PDB file of C-alpha atoms in Angstrom:
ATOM      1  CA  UNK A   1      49.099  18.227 180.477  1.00  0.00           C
ATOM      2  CA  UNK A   2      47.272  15.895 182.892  1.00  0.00           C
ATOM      3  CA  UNK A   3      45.079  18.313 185.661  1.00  0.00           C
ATOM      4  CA  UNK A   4      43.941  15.702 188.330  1.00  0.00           C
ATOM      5  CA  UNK A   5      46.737  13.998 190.351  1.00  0.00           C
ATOM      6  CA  UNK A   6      45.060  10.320 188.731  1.00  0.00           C
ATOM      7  CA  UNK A   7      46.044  11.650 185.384  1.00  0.00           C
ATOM      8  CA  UNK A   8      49.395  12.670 186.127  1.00  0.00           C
ATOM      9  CA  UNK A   9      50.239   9.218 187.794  1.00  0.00           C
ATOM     10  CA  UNK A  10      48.988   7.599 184.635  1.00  0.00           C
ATOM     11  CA  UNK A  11      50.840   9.531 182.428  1.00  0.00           C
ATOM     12  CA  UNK A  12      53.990   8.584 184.921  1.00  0.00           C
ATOM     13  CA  UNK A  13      52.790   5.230 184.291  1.00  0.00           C
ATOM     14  CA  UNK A  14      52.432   5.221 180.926  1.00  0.00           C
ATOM     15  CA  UNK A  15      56.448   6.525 180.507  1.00  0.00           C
ATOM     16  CA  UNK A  16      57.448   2.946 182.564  1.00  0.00           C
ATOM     17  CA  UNK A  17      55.850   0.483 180.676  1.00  0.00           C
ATOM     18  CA  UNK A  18      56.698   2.269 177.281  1.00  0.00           C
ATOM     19  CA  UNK A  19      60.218   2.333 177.859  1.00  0.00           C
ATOM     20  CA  UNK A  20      59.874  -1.431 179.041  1.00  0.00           C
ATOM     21  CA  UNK A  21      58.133  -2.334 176.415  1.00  0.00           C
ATOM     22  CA  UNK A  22      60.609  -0.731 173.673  1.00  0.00           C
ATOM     23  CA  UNK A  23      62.603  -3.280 175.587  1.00  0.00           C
ATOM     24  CA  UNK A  24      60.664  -6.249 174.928  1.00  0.00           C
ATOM     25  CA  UNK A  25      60.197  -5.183 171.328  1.00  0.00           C
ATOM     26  CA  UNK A  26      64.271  -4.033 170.985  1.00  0.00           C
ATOM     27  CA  UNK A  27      65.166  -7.653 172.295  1.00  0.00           C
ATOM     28  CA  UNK A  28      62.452  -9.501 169.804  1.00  0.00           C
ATOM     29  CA  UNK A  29      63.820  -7.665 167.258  1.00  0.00           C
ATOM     30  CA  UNK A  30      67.845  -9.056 168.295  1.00  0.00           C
ATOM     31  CA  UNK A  31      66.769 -12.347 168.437  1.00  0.00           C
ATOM     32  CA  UNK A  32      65.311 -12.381 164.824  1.00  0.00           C
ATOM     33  CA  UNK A  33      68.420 -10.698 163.577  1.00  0.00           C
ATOM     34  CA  UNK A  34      70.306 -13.275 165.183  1.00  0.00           C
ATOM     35  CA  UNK A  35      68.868 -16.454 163.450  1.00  0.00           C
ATOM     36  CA  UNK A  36      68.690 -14.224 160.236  1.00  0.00           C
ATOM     37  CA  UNK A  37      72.297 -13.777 160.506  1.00  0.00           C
ATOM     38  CA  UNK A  38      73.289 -17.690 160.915  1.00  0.00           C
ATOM     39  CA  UNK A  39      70.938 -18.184 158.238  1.00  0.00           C
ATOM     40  CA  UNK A  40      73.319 -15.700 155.707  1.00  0.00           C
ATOM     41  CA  UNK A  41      76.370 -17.441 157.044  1.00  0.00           C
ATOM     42  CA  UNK A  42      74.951 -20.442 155.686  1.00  0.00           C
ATOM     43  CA  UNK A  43      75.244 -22.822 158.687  1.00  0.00           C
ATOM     44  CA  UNK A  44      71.858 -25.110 159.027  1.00  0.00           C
ATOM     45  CA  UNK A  45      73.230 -25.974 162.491  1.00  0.00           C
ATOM     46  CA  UNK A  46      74.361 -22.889 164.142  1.00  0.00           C
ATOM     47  CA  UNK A  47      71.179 -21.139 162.321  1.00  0.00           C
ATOM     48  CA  UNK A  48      68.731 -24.103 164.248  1.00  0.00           C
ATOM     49  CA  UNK A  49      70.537 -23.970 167.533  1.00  0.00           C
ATOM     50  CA  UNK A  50      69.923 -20.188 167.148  1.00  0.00           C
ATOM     51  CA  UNK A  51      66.742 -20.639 166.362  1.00  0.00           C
ATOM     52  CA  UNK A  52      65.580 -22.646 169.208  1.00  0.00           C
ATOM     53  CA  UNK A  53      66.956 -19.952 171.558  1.00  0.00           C
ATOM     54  CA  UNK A  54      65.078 -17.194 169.457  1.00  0.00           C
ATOM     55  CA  UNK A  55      61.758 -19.116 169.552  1.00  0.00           C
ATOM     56  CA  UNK A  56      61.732 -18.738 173.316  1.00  0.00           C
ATOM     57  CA  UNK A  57      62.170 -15.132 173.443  1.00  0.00           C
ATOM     58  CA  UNK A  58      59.360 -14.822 170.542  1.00  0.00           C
ATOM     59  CA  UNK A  59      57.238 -16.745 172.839  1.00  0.00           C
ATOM     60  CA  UNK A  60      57.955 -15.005 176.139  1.00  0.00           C
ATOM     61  CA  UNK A  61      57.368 -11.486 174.368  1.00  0.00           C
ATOM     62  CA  UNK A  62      54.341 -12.930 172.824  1.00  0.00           C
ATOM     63  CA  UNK A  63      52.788 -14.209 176.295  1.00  0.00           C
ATOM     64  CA  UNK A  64      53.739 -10.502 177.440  1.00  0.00           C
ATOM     65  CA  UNK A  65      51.319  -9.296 174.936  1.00  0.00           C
ATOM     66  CA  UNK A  66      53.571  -7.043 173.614  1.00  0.00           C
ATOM     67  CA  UNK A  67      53.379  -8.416 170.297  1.00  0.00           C
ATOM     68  CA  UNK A  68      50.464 -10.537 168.920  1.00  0.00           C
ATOM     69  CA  UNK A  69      50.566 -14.135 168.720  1.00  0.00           C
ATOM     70  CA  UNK A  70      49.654 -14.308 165.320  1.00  0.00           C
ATOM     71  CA  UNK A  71      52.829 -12.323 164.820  1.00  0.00           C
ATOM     72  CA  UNK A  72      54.593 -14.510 166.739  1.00  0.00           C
ATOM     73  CA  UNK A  73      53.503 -17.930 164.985  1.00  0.00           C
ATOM     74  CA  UNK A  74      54.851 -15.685 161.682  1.00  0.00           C
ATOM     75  CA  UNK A  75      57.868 -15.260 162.400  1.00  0.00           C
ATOM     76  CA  UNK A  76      59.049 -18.808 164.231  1.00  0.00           C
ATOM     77  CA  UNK A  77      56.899 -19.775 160.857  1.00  0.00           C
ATOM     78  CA  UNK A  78      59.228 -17.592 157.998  1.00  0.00           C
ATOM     79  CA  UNK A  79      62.470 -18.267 160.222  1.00  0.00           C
ATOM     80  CA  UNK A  80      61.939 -22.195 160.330  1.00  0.00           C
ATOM     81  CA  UNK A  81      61.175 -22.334 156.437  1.00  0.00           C
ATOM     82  CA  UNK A  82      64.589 -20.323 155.612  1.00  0.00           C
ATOM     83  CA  UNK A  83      66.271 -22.428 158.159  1.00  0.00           C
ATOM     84  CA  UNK A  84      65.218 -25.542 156.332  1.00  0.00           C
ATOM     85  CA  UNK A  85      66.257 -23.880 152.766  1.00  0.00           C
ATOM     86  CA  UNK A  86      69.301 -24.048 153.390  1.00  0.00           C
ATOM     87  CA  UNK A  87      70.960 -26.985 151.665  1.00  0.00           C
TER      88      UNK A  87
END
């Protein structure tokens, strides 16, 4: 356990912007589904309009730094290619 009162507020700290974010990563992780799941139904359009609302919250998270950009550019990247796959 922390011993000096800086410690112990860090480790306070620390709890916050876990559970925040888990969040982040929890609604990244919604919005994938999301375009993965209009992909399976098989609708190009309703899979691209759900795309274009998904690539914003990739962004946003990405800008957070709570995932890497790299990441991000990889999955707007495999999301877009199944998107146009679909015949």
């Amino acid at each position: 356990m922390a011993n000096t009162a800086q410690a112990r507020k860090r480790a306070r700290q620390a709890v916050k912007l876990n559970a925040h974010n888990s969040s982040q990563r929890s609604t990244l992780r919604t919005a994938v589904k999301a375009v993965r799941k209009a992909i399976e139904a098989g609708d190009k359009a309703a899979a691209a309009q759900v795309y274009q609302a998904s690539v914003s919250v990739i962004d946003r998270i990405a800008d957070k730094e709570i995932i890497h950009k790299n990441k991000a550019a990889r999955h707007k990247s495999r999301l877009s290619a199944a998107i146009k796959a679909l015949a």
